[in-house]
Amino acid sequence: MAAAKNSPPLNAVTPLRRTTANRFFALIYASALLALFYRHVRQIALLRSTTPASVVAATLSLLVADATLAFMWCTTQSSRMYPTRRTEYVENIPKVLKEADFPALDVFICTADPYKEPPIRVVNTALSVMAYEYPANKLSVYLSDDGGSQLTLFAFMEAAKFASHWLPFCRENKVMERSPEDYFRPNQGIGAEAESIKVMYEGMKVKIENVVAKGEVGEEFIAGDKERQALSQWTDTFTRQSHPPVIQIFKILMYD
C-alpha cells in the first residue's frame, strides 16, 4: 500500500552506520579472493603430465570448493552494501486507506508430520494469524498438511471452536501477543475473562495432546455428526505417502 501525496508516511527507511565498514570489508575480501584464484590458476598451470592423478584431483577439488564459497559470499553482499532499518507507521494506515479498500489477505500455513510438528503448535500459529488486526472478511487462513494426518484435522476442529472465543477476546482487548500459548504464560497476570479463556485453551490443548499420544481420534473425542463425517474419510489404506485430497472448511462463529 503506497501513501498518497500529502498523506502521512506508512514507513521510513534509515541507512545504518555500518555501510562504509561493510563496503571497505567487501573490497578487502574481494581482493583476497582474486589473489586466491590467481594462486589456483598458477598451480594448475604448473601441473605436468607426469603429476600424479591424486595431486591433480586435490588441486581441482580445492579450486571448486573455493569457487563455491566465493559464490556464496557474493550472493550475500547485495543486502550488506546498503543496510537499512525500516520503521512502519501502522497507525497511519486508516488515514491513508479506508478499511473497505484493504486488499484481501491469504495466509498459508504448511505442516507435514504431527509428531515432528505438534498440532498444538500449528494451532497456535493459525490462531495468531486469525487474530490479526485486519478486517475479518478479508482474511483467509489455509492449512496445508502434506502428511494428510487425521490428528491435524482434529486439532483444527478443536481450534475452530476455541477461535470463536479467542478472536473476539483479542480484538476487544487489543491483545498484541496473539498466540494463546505465549499469552497464557504462568508468570503473566490476567483478569477474570482471560482466565475463562485460558481454561478453554488448556482443555483444548489437553484433548489435542491426548489424541496425538493415542495416535488416532477415538469415538470419545468426536463431538458431533459433522466431525464424525469429516474424520470418517480416513481408511486403513490412508497413508502419508498415498492418500486422496481432503478439504475441510471451518466457519468461525464469534461469541461476545
Coordinates of C-alpha atoms in Angstrom, one line a residue:
M1 CA 0.0 0.0 0.0
A2 CA 1.5 3.3 -1.0
A3 CA 0.7 6.6 0.7
A4 CA -1.0 9.2 -1.4
K5 CA 0.5 12.7 -1.9
N6 CA 0.4 14.9 1.3
S7 CA -0.7 11.9 3.4
P8 CA 1.2 10.7 6.4
P9 CA 4.0 8.1 5.7
L10 CA 3.4 4.4 6.1
N11 CA 7.1 3.6 6.6
A12 CA 10.6 5.2 6.8
V13 CA 14.0 3.9 5.7
T14 CA 17.0 4.7 7.8
P15 CA 20.5 3.9 6.5
L16 CA 22.7 2.1 9.0
R17 CA 26.2 3.5 10.0
R18 CA 28.0 0.2 9.1
T19 CA 27.5 0.8 5.4
T20 CA 31.0 2.2 4.9
A21 CA 32.6 -0.5 7.0
N22 CA 30.7 -3.2 5.1
R23 CA 31.9 -1.8 1.7
F24 CA 35.5 -1.5 2.9
F25 CA 35.5 -5.1 4.2
A26 CA 33.9 -6.3 0.9
L27 CA 36.7 -4.6 -1.1
I28 CA 39.4 -6.3 1.0
Y29 CA 37.7 -9.6 0.9
A30 CA 37.2 -9.4 -2.9
S31 CA 40.9 -8.6 -3.3
A32 CA 41.8 -11.6 -1.2
L33 CA 39.6 -13.8 -3.4
L34 CA 41.2 -12.6 -6.6
A35 CA 44.7 -13.4 -5.1
L36 CA 43.5 -16.8 -4.1
F37 CA 42.1 -17.6 -7.5
Y38 CA 45.3 -16.3 -9.1
R39 CA 47.3 -18.7 -7.0
H40 CA 44.9 -21.6 -8.0
V41 CA 45.5 -20.7 -11.7
R42 CA 49.2 -20.6 -11.2
Q43 CA 49.2 -24.0 -9.5
I44 CA 47.1 -25.6 -12.3
A45 CA 49.4 -24.1 -15.0
L46 CA 52.5 -25.6 -13.3
L47 CA 51.0 -29.1 -13.3
R48 CA 52.8 -31.5 -15.6
S49 CA 51.6 -34.6 -17.4
T50 CA 53.7 -36.7 -15.0
T51 CA 51.9 -35.2 -12.0
P52 CA 50.1 -38.0 -10.0
A53 CA 46.3 -38.0 -10.6
S54 CA 45.7 -37.7 -6.9
V55 CA 47.5 -34.4 -6.8
V56 CA 45.6 -33.1 -9.8
A57 CA 42.3 -34.2 -8.2
A58 CA 43.1 -32.5 -4.9
T59 CA 44.1 -29.2 -6.7
L60 CA 40.9 -29.1 -8.7
S61 CA 38.8 -30.0 -5.6
L62 CA 40.2 -27.1 -3.7
L63 CA 39.5 -24.8 -6.7
V64 CA 35.9 -26.0 -6.8
A65 CA 35.5 -25.6 -3.1
D66 CA 36.9 -22.1 -3.0
A67 CA 34.8 -21.1 -6.0
T68 CA 31.6 -22.4 -4.3
L69 CA 32.4 -20.5 -1.1
A70 CA 33.2 -17.3 -3.1
F71 CA 29.9 -17.6 -5.0
M72 CA 28.0 -18.0 -1.7
W73 CA 29.8 -14.9 -0.3
C74 CA 29.0 -12.8 -3.4
T75 CA 25.3 -13.7 -3.2
T76 CA 25.0 -12.2 0.3
Q77 CA 26.6 -8.9 -0.5
S78 CA 23.6 -7.2 -2.0
S79 CA 22.0 -6.7 1.4
R80 CA 25.3 -5.6 3.0
M81 CA 26.2 -2.8 0.5
Y82 CA 23.3 -0.6 1.7
P83 CA 22.0 -1.9 5.0
T84 CA 18.9 -0.1 6.3
R85 CA 16.3 -0.2 9.0
R86 CA 12.7 0.2 8.2
T87 CA 10.1 1.7 10.6
E88 CA 6.4 1.1 10.0
Y89 CA 3.7 3.5 11.0
V90 CA 0.8 1.2 11.3
E91 CA -1.3 3.9 13.0
N92 CA -1.3 5.9 9.7
I93 CA -2.9 3.2 7.6
P94 CA -6.5 4.3 8.5
K95 CA -5.6 7.9 7.5
V96 CA -4.4 6.7 4.1
L97 CA -6.8 3.9 3.2
K98 CA -10.3 3.1 4.1
E99 CA -10.9 -0.4 5.7
A100 CA -13.2 -1.3 2.8
D101 CA -10.3 -0.8 0.4
F102 CA -7.9 -3.1 2.3
P103 CA -6.7 -5.9 0.0
A104 CA -7.7 -9.4 0.7
L105 CA -5.1 -11.3 2.5
D106 CA -4.4 -15.1 2.2
V107 CA -2.1 -16.8 4.6
F108 CA -0.8 -20.3 4.0
I109 CA 0.5 -22.5 6.9
C110 CA 2.2 -25.7 5.9
T111 CA 2.8 -28.8 8.0
A112 CA 3.6 -32.5 7.3
D113 CA 4.1 -34.6 10.4
P114 CA 2.0 -34.3 13.6
Y115 CA 4.9 -35.9 15.6
K116 CA 7.7 -33.6 14.3
E117 CA 5.4 -30.6 14.2
P118 CA 3.0 -31.0 17.1
P119 CA -0.6 -29.9 16.1
I120 CA -1.0 -27.7 19.1
R121 CA 2.0 -25.5 17.9
V122 CA 0.5 -25.3 14.4
V123 CA -2.9 -24.4 16.0
N124 CA -1.2 -21.6 17.9
T125 CA 0.3 -20.3 14.7
A126 CA -3.1 -20.3 12.9
L127 CA -4.8 -18.6 15.9
S128 CA -2.2 -15.9 15.9
V129 CA -2.7 -15.2 12.3
M130 CA -6.5 -15.2 12.5
A131 CA -6.3 -12.7 15.4
Y132 CA -4.5 -10.1 13.2
E133 CA -5.9 -6.6 13.5
Y134 CA -7.3 -6.9 10.0
P135 CA -10.9 -6.9 8.5
A136 CA -12.1 -10.5 9.2
N137 CA -13.9 -10.7 5.9
K138 CA -10.7 -10.0 4.0
L139 CA -8.5 -12.5 5.9
S140 CA -8.4 -16.2 4.9
V141 CA -6.1 -18.8 6.6
Y142 CA -5.2 -22.0 4.8
L143 CA -3.6 -25.0 6.3
S144 CA -1.7 -27.4 4.0
D145 CA -1.0 -30.8 5.6
D146 CA 1.2 -32.8 3.3
G147 CA 1.0 -35.7 5.6
G148 CA -2.8 -35.9 5.4
S149 CA -3.0 -36.5 9.2
Q150 CA -6.3 -37.2 10.9
L151 CA -4.7 -35.8 14.1
T152 CA -4.1 -32.4 12.5
L153 CA -7.6 -32.2 11.2
F154 CA -9.0 -33.0 14.6
A155 CA -6.7 -30.3 16.2
F156 CA -8.1 -27.7 13.9
M157 CA -11.7 -28.8 14.5
E158 CA -11.0 -28.0 18.2
A159 CA -9.2 -24.8 17.3
A160 CA -12.2 -23.6 15.3
K161 CA -14.3 -23.9 18.4
F162 CA -11.8 -22.1 20.6
A163 CA -11.2 -19.4 17.9
S164 CA -14.9 -18.3 18.3
H165 CA -14.0 -17.1 21.8
W166 CA -10.3 -16.2 21.3
L167 CA -10.6 -13.9 18.3
P168 CA -13.3 -11.6 19.9
F169 CA -11.2 -11.5 23.1
C170 CA -8.1 -10.4 21.2
R171 CA -10.0 -7.7 19.3
E172 CA -11.9 -6.3 22.3
N173 CA -8.8 -6.2 24.5
K174 CA -6.3 -5.2 21.7
V175 CA -4.1 -8.2 22.5
M176 CA -0.8 -8.0 20.8
E177 CA 0.6 -11.4 21.9
R178 CA -2.0 -13.3 19.9
S179 CA -0.6 -16.8 20.4
P180 CA -2.6 -18.3 23.2
E181 CA 0.4 -20.4 24.4
D182 CA 2.5 -17.3 24.8
Y183 CA -0.3 -15.1 26.2
F184 CA -1.3 -17.5 28.9
R185 CA 2.2 -18.0 30.4
P186 CA 2.1 -18.7 34.2
N187 CA 4.0 -15.5 35.1
Q188 CA 1.6 -13.2 33.3
G189 CA -1.3 -11.7 35.4
I190 CA -4.7 -12.0 33.7
G191 CA -8.2 -10.9 34.5
A192 CA -11.4 -13.0 35.1
E193 CA -12.4 -13.0 31.4
A194 CA -8.9 -14.1 30.3
E195 CA -8.9 -16.8 33.0
S196 CA -12.0 -18.2 31.5
I197 CA -10.5 -18.2 28.0
K198 CA -7.4 -19.8 29.5
V199 CA -9.4 -22.7 30.9
M200 CA -10.9 -23.3 27.4
Y201 CA -7.4 -23.2 25.9
E202 CA -6.0 -25.7 28.4
G203 CA -8.9 -28.0 27.8
M204 CA -8.4 -27.9 24.0
K205 CA -4.6 -28.4 24.4
V206 CA -5.0 -31.5 26.7
K207 CA -7.6 -33.0 24.3
I208 CA -5.3 -32.5 21.3
E209 CA -2.2 -33.9 23.0
N210 CA -4.2 -36.9 24.2
V211 CA -5.3 -37.7 20.7
V212 CA -1.7 -37.3 19.4
A213 CA -0.4 -39.6 22.1
K214 CA -3.0 -42.2 21.3
G215 CA -2.3 -41.9 17.6
E216 CA -5.9 -41.8 16.5
V217 CA -9.1 -39.9 17.1
G218 CA -11.2 -42.2 19.3
E219 CA -15.0 -42.0 19.4
E220 CA -14.8 -40.4 22.8
F221 CA -13.2 -37.3 21.2
I222 CA -15.8 -36.8 18.5
A223 CA -18.4 -34.2 19.4
G224 CA -21.0 -34.5 16.6
D225 CA -22.0 -35.9 13.3
K226 CA -20.2 -33.3 11.2
E227 CA -16.9 -34.2 12.9
R228 CA -17.6 -37.9 12.5
Q229 CA -18.3 -37.5 8.8
A230 CA -15.1 -35.5 8.2
L231 CA -12.9 -37.9 10.1
S232 CA -14.6 -41.0 8.5
Q233 CA -12.7 -40.2 5.3
W234 CA -9.6 -41.9 6.7
T235 CA -9.4 -45.6 5.9
D236 CA -6.9 -48.4 6.6
T237 CA -5.2 -47.7 3.2
F238 CA -4.8 -44.0 4.0
T239 CA -1.0 -43.2 4.4
R240 CA 1.2 -40.2 4.4
Q241 CA 2.7 -41.1 1.1
S242 CA -0.6 -42.1 -0.6
H243 CA -4.0 -40.6 0.3
P244 CA -6.8 -38.7 -1.5
P245 CA -7.1 -35.0 -1.1
V246 CA -9.2 -33.9 2.0
I247 CA -10.6 -30.4 2.0
Q248 CA -12.3 -29.1 5.1
I249 CA -13.7 -25.5 5.6
F250 CA -14.1 -24.1 9.1
K251 CA -16.6 -21.3 9.8
I252 CA -15.7 -19.4 12.9
L253 CA -18.7 -18.2 14.9
M254 CA -18.0 -15.2 17.0
Y255 CA -19.3 -15.1 20.6
D256 CA -19.2 -12.0 22.6

